[in-house]
Amino acid sequence: MKTYKQLTLIALLFLLVSCGSNSGQKKDYFSIVTNAEKGNISIKETLKLSLENKKKHTIDSVIYKLDGKTISNSYALNNHKLGKHPIEALVYFNGEHTQTITSSITILNDASPKIYKYRIINEYPHDITSYTQGLEFYNGKLYESTGQYKESKLRQVDYKTGNVIKNVNLADAYFGEGLTIVNDKIYQLTWKAGVGLVYDVQTLEKTGSFKYGKSKEGWGLTHNNSHIYKSDGSENIWLLNPETLTEEDNIQVYTNKGKITEINEMEWINGKIYANRYQKNGVAIINPKNGAVEGVIDFTPLKNKVTQHEKLDVLNGIAYNTETKTIFVTGKRWDKLFEVEVVE
């Protein structure tokens, strides 16, 4: 009886080892082959997909998917979003077997960003103590969000004089970030608290809050007629439902070379997203449909036009005044607000 049990145990162990070995081998049956060079491919190209059949199995059929959607083995990318995307192949082989293989590609833009310059139209006073995070005009009035723990504020400002019309201090636990205004509601982000704040635009009274989803941090906000756009410090810009404030989709910000991270304060201008990059004295012009950086505005010289002091920091804060059709920019602890015209 003891010998029988030992033989049974050995047989079971052999079966387990065999199964483990076979499953390990099965992983090596196929791999996805693409025409993406080192995983990168231009949006103007057509993605070509095929399989490497390492064990020479009889392949019955293959279903390819990009971002979970079924595609053919020849797929034009011109209408796709940029960034890193998963590829999947479901292989039917030998009449009765299936295997799923995964890979990924990175879709790049097909052109380098255009370089834009600017012309200063006006200079206005700005609170030198404000660690500017968000800036936006609404019904001709300028609103500003500032950062730093125990210093964060939400303000309505007379941009021509720099005078603060209304001010709300955030709780000490919050580090204020970007803001945007939709239908008389101000939405203000906090940095690492995972929560956004909602205010009445007339009174600056706090009326609610909302939690983040996949985006772990709050950096910048802007909006168009259908969505609120939220940056989180990565290459991702998230599309929020303006009613529920839930993240419904995202774009990844890329050039023809690779991803652009630390997307910060944003502004919607003539169908494009204009975005500050943290620690960079420039603004990226982003296509909101696919995430392509189509242009860059170099504002580096502006920093030399403000009062130089120990706490002076980088450019941050961009707002579009629909009444004057001009752009306003400032920086963290800058004593000037610049009204500019962008030129190619």
Coordinates of C-alpha atoms in Angstrom, one line a residue:
M1 CA 0.0 0.0 0.0
K2 CA 2.8 2.4 0.9
T3 CA 4.6 1.7 -2.4
Y4 CA 1.3 2.3 -4.3
K5 CA 0.9 5.7 -2.6
Q6 CA 4.5 6.6 -3.4
L7 CA 4.0 5.7 -7.1
T8 CA 0.8 7.8 -7.2
L9 CA 2.6 10.8 -5.6
I10 CA 5.4 10.5 -8.1
A11 CA 2.9 10.3 -11.0
L12 CA 1.1 13.4 -9.8
L13 CA 4.4 15.3 -9.4
F14 CA 5.4 14.2 -12.9
L15 CA 2.1 15.4 -14.3
L16 CA 2.4 18.8 -12.5
V17 CA 6.0 19.2 -13.8
S18 CA 4.9 18.2 -17.3
C19 CA 2.0 20.7 -17.3
G20 CA 4.2 23.4 -16.0
S21 CA 6.8 22.6 -18.7
N22 CA 4.2 22.5 -21.4
S23 CA 2.7 25.9 -20.4
G24 CA 6.1 27.3 -20.3
Q25 CA 6.8 26.0 -23.8
K26 CA 3.4 27.3 -25.0
K27 CA 4.4 30.8 -24.1
D28 CA 7.2 30.5 -26.7
Y29 CA 5.0 29.2 -29.5
F30 CA 4.4 32.6 -31.1
S31 CA 5.5 36.2 -30.9
I32 CA 4.1 39.4 -32.6
V33 CA 6.2 41.0 -35.3
T34 CA 5.6 44.6 -36.3
N35 CA 7.2 47.1 -38.6
A36 CA 7.8 49.5 -35.7
E37 CA 11.5 50.3 -35.4
K38 CA 12.6 49.5 -31.8
G39 CA 8.9 49.7 -30.9
N40 CA 8.4 53.2 -32.4
I41 CA 6.3 54.0 -35.4
S42 CA 5.1 57.3 -37.0
I43 CA 1.4 58.2 -37.0
K44 CA 1.7 58.7 -40.8
E45 CA 2.6 55.0 -41.3
T46 CA 0.6 51.9 -41.6
L47 CA 1.1 49.3 -38.9
K48 CA 2.0 45.9 -40.3
L49 CA 1.4 42.8 -38.0
S50 CA 2.5 39.2 -38.4
L51 CA 3.5 36.3 -36.3
E52 CA 6.8 34.5 -35.7
N53 CA 5.8 30.8 -35.6
K54 CA 8.6 29.4 -33.5
K55 CA 7.4 25.8 -33.4
K56 CA 6.0 25.7 -36.9
H57 CA 2.5 25.0 -35.7
T58 CA -0.4 25.0 -38.2
I59 CA -2.1 28.4 -37.7
D60 CA -5.8 28.4 -38.4
S61 CA -6.5 32.1 -37.8
V62 CA -5.4 35.2 -35.9
I63 CA -7.3 38.1 -34.4
Y64 CA -5.2 41.2 -33.8
K65 CA -6.2 44.0 -31.4
L66 CA -4.9 47.5 -30.7
D67 CA -6.0 49.1 -27.4
G68 CA -8.5 46.2 -27.1
K69 CA -10.2 46.9 -30.5
T70 CA -10.0 44.4 -33.3
I71 CA -7.9 45.6 -36.3
S72 CA -6.5 44.0 -39.5
N73 CA -2.9 43.0 -39.9
S74 CA -2.5 46.2 -41.9
Y75 CA -3.8 49.2 -40.0
A76 CA -3.4 52.9 -40.9
L77 CA -2.4 54.9 -37.8
N78 CA -3.2 58.4 -39.0
N79 CA -6.4 58.8 -36.9
H80 CA -4.9 57.1 -33.8
K81 CA -3.7 58.7 -30.6
L82 CA 0.0 59.0 -29.9
G83 CA 1.9 57.2 -27.1
K84 CA 2.4 53.7 -25.9
H85 CA -0.4 51.3 -26.8
P86 CA -0.9 47.5 -26.2
I87 CA -1.1 45.0 -29.1
E88 CA -2.7 41.6 -28.7
A89 CA -2.9 38.6 -31.0
L90 CA -5.3 35.7 -30.4
V91 CA -4.0 32.7 -32.3
Y92 CA -6.0 29.7 -33.2
F93 CA -3.8 26.8 -34.2
N94 CA -3.6 23.0 -34.7
G95 CA -7.4 22.8 -35.0
E96 CA -8.1 23.0 -31.3
H97 CA -5.6 25.3 -29.5
T98 CA -5.5 29.0 -28.8
Q99 CA -2.9 31.3 -27.4
T100 CA -2.9 35.0 -26.6
I101 CA 0.3 37.0 -27.1
T102 CA 0.8 40.6 -26.1
S103 CA 3.2 43.3 -27.1
S104 CA 3.2 47.1 -27.5
I105 CA 4.1 50.0 -29.8
T106 CA 4.8 53.6 -29.3
I107 CA 3.1 55.9 -31.9
L108 CA 5.1 59.1 -32.5
N109 CA 4.1 62.3 -34.3
D110 CA 5.2 62.7 -37.9
A111 CA 6.7 66.2 -37.6
S112 CA 8.8 68.1 -35.1
P113 CA 7.1 71.0 -33.3
K114 CA 7.1 74.4 -34.9
I115 CA 9.0 77.1 -32.9
Y116 CA 7.0 80.2 -32.0
K117 CA 8.2 83.6 -30.6
Y118 CA 6.2 86.3 -28.9
R119 CA 5.7 90.0 -28.8
I120 CA 4.9 91.8 -25.5
I121 CA 1.8 94.0 -25.8
N122 CA 1.5 95.1 -22.1
E123 CA 3.0 94.5 -18.7
Y124 CA 0.9 94.5 -15.6
P125 CA 1.8 94.3 -11.9
H126 CA 1.5 90.8 -10.2
D127 CA 1.8 89.7 -6.6
I128 CA 5.4 88.8 -6.1
T129 CA 4.5 86.4 -3.3
S130 CA 2.1 84.3 -5.4
Y131 CA 3.4 80.9 -6.3
T132 CA 1.2 80.8 -9.4
Q133 CA -0.3 77.5 -10.4
G134 CA -3.4 78.3 -12.4
L135 CA -4.6 81.3 -14.3
E136 CA -7.9 81.8 -16.2
F137 CA -10.2 84.6 -17.5
Y138 CA -13.9 84.2 -17.0
N139 CA -16.4 86.8 -18.1
G140 CA -13.5 89.3 -18.4
K141 CA -12.2 88.7 -14.8
L142 CA -9.0 87.0 -14.0
Y143 CA -8.8 84.1 -11.5
E144 CA -5.6 82.7 -10.0
S145 CA -4.7 79.6 -8.0
T146 CA -1.5 79.5 -6.0
G147 CA 0.5 76.8 -4.3
Q148 CA 2.8 75.8 -1.4
Y149 CA 1.6 74.3 1.8
K150 CA 0.1 76.9 4.2
E151 CA 0.3 79.5 1.4
S152 CA -2.2 78.2 -1.2
K153 CA -5.0 80.5 -2.3
L154 CA -7.8 81.0 -4.8
R155 CA -8.2 84.6 -6.0
Q156 CA -10.1 87.0 -8.2
V157 CA -7.6 89.6 -9.4
D158 CA -7.9 92.9 -11.2
Y159 CA -5.2 92.1 -13.8
K160 CA -4.6 95.7 -14.8
T161 CA -3.7 96.8 -11.3
G162 CA -2.7 93.5 -9.6
N163 CA -5.2 94.2 -6.8
V164 CA -6.8 91.2 -5.2
I165 CA -10.6 91.5 -5.4
K166 CA -11.5 88.3 -3.6
N167 CA -9.3 85.8 -1.8
V168 CA -9.8 82.3 -0.2
N169 CA -7.1 80.6 1.7
L170 CA -6.9 76.8 1.3
A171 CA -6.5 74.5 4.3
D172 CA -2.9 74.1 5.4
A173 CA -3.0 70.4 4.4
Y174 CA -3.6 71.4 0.7
F175 CA -1.0 72.4 -1.9
G176 CA -3.0 74.3 -4.5
E177 CA -2.6 73.6 -8.2
G178 CA -4.3 74.4 -11.4
L179 CA -7.9 75.7 -12.0
T180 CA -10.5 76.1 -14.6
I181 CA -14.1 77.6 -14.7
V182 CA -17.1 76.0 -16.2
N183 CA -20.7 77.2 -15.9
D184 CA -20.1 79.5 -13.0
K185 CA -18.1 76.8 -11.1
I186 CA -14.4 77.0 -10.3
Y187 CA -12.6 73.7 -10.2
Q188 CA -9.2 73.8 -8.4
L189 CA -6.8 70.9 -8.0
T190 CA -4.6 70.0 -5.0
W191 CA -1.3 68.4 -5.6
K192 CA -1.0 65.1 -3.7
A193 CA -4.2 65.0 -1.6
G194 CA -6.1 63.2 -4.4
V195 CA -9.0 65.7 -4.3
G196 CA -10.2 68.7 -6.3
L197 CA -12.2 71.6 -4.9
V198 CA -15.3 73.2 -6.3
Y199 CA -16.3 76.9 -5.7
D200 CA -19.1 79.3 -6.7
V201 CA -17.5 81.8 -9.1
Q202 CA -19.3 84.8 -7.8
T203 CA -18.6 84.3 -4.1
L204 CA -15.6 81.9 -4.1
E205 CA -17.6 79.9 -1.5
K206 CA -16.5 76.2 -1.5
T207 CA -19.5 74.1 -2.7
G208 CA -18.0 70.6 -3.1
S209 CA -15.1 68.4 -4.0
F210 CA -14.2 65.5 -6.2
K211 CA -11.7 62.6 -6.1
Y212 CA -9.1 61.7 -8.8
G213 CA -9.2 58.4 -10.7
K214 CA -6.2 56.9 -12.3
S215 CA -4.4 60.2 -12.1
K216 CA -2.7 60.2 -8.8
E217 CA -1.7 63.9 -8.6
G218 CA -3.3 67.2 -9.6
W219 CA -1.3 69.6 -11.8
G220 CA -3.2 71.6 -14.4
L221 CA -6.8 72.1 -15.6
T222 CA -8.5 73.5 -18.7
H223 CA -11.7 72.8 -20.6
N224 CA -13.6 72.9 -23.9
N225 CA -17.3 72.5 -24.6
S226 CA -17.3 68.7 -23.9
H227 CA -14.6 67.9 -21.3
I228 CA -12.4 69.2 -18.6
Y229 CA -8.7 68.3 -19.2
K230 CA -6.5 67.4 -16.3
S231 CA -2.7 67.0 -16.2
D232 CA -1.0 65.0 -13.5
G233 CA 2.7 65.6 -14.0
S234 CA 3.2 62.7 -16.4
E235 CA 2.8 62.6 -20.2
N236 CA -1.0 61.9 -19.6
I237 CA -3.8 64.4 -20.0
W238 CA -7.1 63.1 -18.7
L239 CA -10.5 63.9 -20.0
L240 CA -13.0 64.5 -17.2
N241 CA -16.8 64.4 -17.6
P242 CA -17.9 68.0 -16.7
E243 CA -21.0 66.7 -14.9
T244 CA -19.5 63.7 -12.9
L245 CA -15.8 64.8 -12.9
T246 CA -14.8 61.2 -13.6
E247 CA -11.9 60.4 -15.9
E248 CA -13.4 59.0 -19.1
D249 CA -10.3 58.9 -21.4
N250 CA -6.8 60.3 -21.8
I251 CA -4.3 61.4 -24.3
Q252 CA -0.5 61.0 -24.1
V253 CA 1.7 64.0 -25.0
Y254 CA 4.3 63.1 -27.6
T255 CA 6.5 64.7 -30.2
N256 CA 8.2 62.9 -33.2
K257 CA 11.0 61.9 -30.8
G258 CA 9.2 60.7 -27.7
K259 CA 7.0 61.6 -24.7
I260 CA 6.8 65.0 -23.0
T261 CA 6.3 64.7 -19.2
E262 CA 5.6 67.2 -16.4
I263 CA 2.6 68.8 -18.3
N264 CA 1.5 71.5 -15.8
E265 CA -0.8 74.5 -16.1
M266 CA -3.0 74.4 -19.3
E267 CA -5.2 76.7 -21.3
W268 CA -7.6 76.0 -24.2
I269 CA -6.9 78.4 -27.0
N270 CA -8.5 78.2 -30.5
G271 CA -9.0 74.4 -30.3
K272 CA -5.5 73.6 -28.9
I273 CA -4.2 73.0 -25.4
Y274 CA -1.4 75.4 -24.5
A275 CA 0.6 73.9 -21.6
N276 CA 3.4 74.9 -19.3
R277 CA 6.0 72.3 -18.5
Y278 CA 7.3 72.3 -15.0
Q279 CA 10.8 73.8 -14.7
K280 CA 10.7 74.8 -18.4
N281 CA 10.3 78.4 -19.5
G282 CA 8.2 77.5 -22.5
V283 CA 4.7 76.5 -23.5
A284 CA 3.8 73.4 -25.6
I285 CA 0.9 73.7 -28.1
I286 CA -0.9 70.3 -28.0
N287 CA -3.4 68.7 -30.4
P288 CA -6.2 67.6 -28.0
K289 CA -7.3 64.8 -30.4
N290 CA -4.1 62.8 -30.5
G291 CA -1.6 64.4 -28.0
A292 CA 0.8 65.7 -30.6
V293 CA 3.0 68.6 -29.6
E294 CA 2.5 70.8 -32.7
G295 CA 4.4 73.9 -31.5
V296 CA 6.6 75.4 -28.7
I297 CA 6.7 79.0 -27.5
D298 CA 10.0 80.0 -25.9
F299 CA 9.3 82.5 -23.1
T300 CA 12.7 82.2 -21.5
P301 CA 13.6 86.0 -21.9
L302 CA 10.6 87.0 -19.8
K303 CA 12.2 85.8 -16.5
N304 CA 14.8 88.5 -16.9
K305 CA 12.2 91.2 -17.1
V306 CA 10.9 90.6 -13.6
T307 CA 12.4 91.6 -10.3
Q308 CA 15.2 89.1 -9.4
H309 CA 15.0 87.8 -5.9
E310 CA 15.8 84.7 -3.9
K311 CA 12.5 83.0 -4.2
L312 CA 12.0 83.7 -7.9
D313 CA 10.9 80.6 -9.8
V314 CA 9.9 79.4 -13.3
L315 CA 7.3 80.5 -15.8
N316 CA 3.9 79.1 -14.9
G317 CA 0.4 80.5 -15.5
I318 CA -1.2 81.0 -18.9
A319 CA -4.6 82.5 -19.6
Y320 CA -6.4 83.6 -22.8
N321 CA -8.6 86.7 -22.7
T322 CA -11.4 86.2 -25.2
E323 CA -12.2 89.9 -25.1
T324 CA -8.7 91.1 -26.2
K325 CA -7.9 87.8 -28.1
T326 CA -4.5 87.9 -26.4
I327 CA -2.5 85.6 -24.1
F328 CA -1.4 86.4 -20.6
V329 CA 1.6 84.7 -18.9
T330 CA 3.4 85.0 -15.6
G331 CA 5.5 82.9 -13.3
K332 CA 5.9 81.7 -9.7
R333 CA 6.7 84.7 -7.5
W334 CA 6.9 87.0 -10.5
D335 CA 6.0 90.7 -10.0
K336 CA 4.7 91.1 -13.6
L337 CA 1.9 89.7 -15.7
F338 CA 2.7 89.8 -19.4
E339 CA 0.1 90.3 -22.2
V340 CA 1.6 88.8 -25.4
E341 CA 1.0 88.0 -29.0
V342 CA 2.4 84.8 -30.3
V343 CA 4.1 84.8 -33.7
E344 CA 5.6 82.0 -35.8

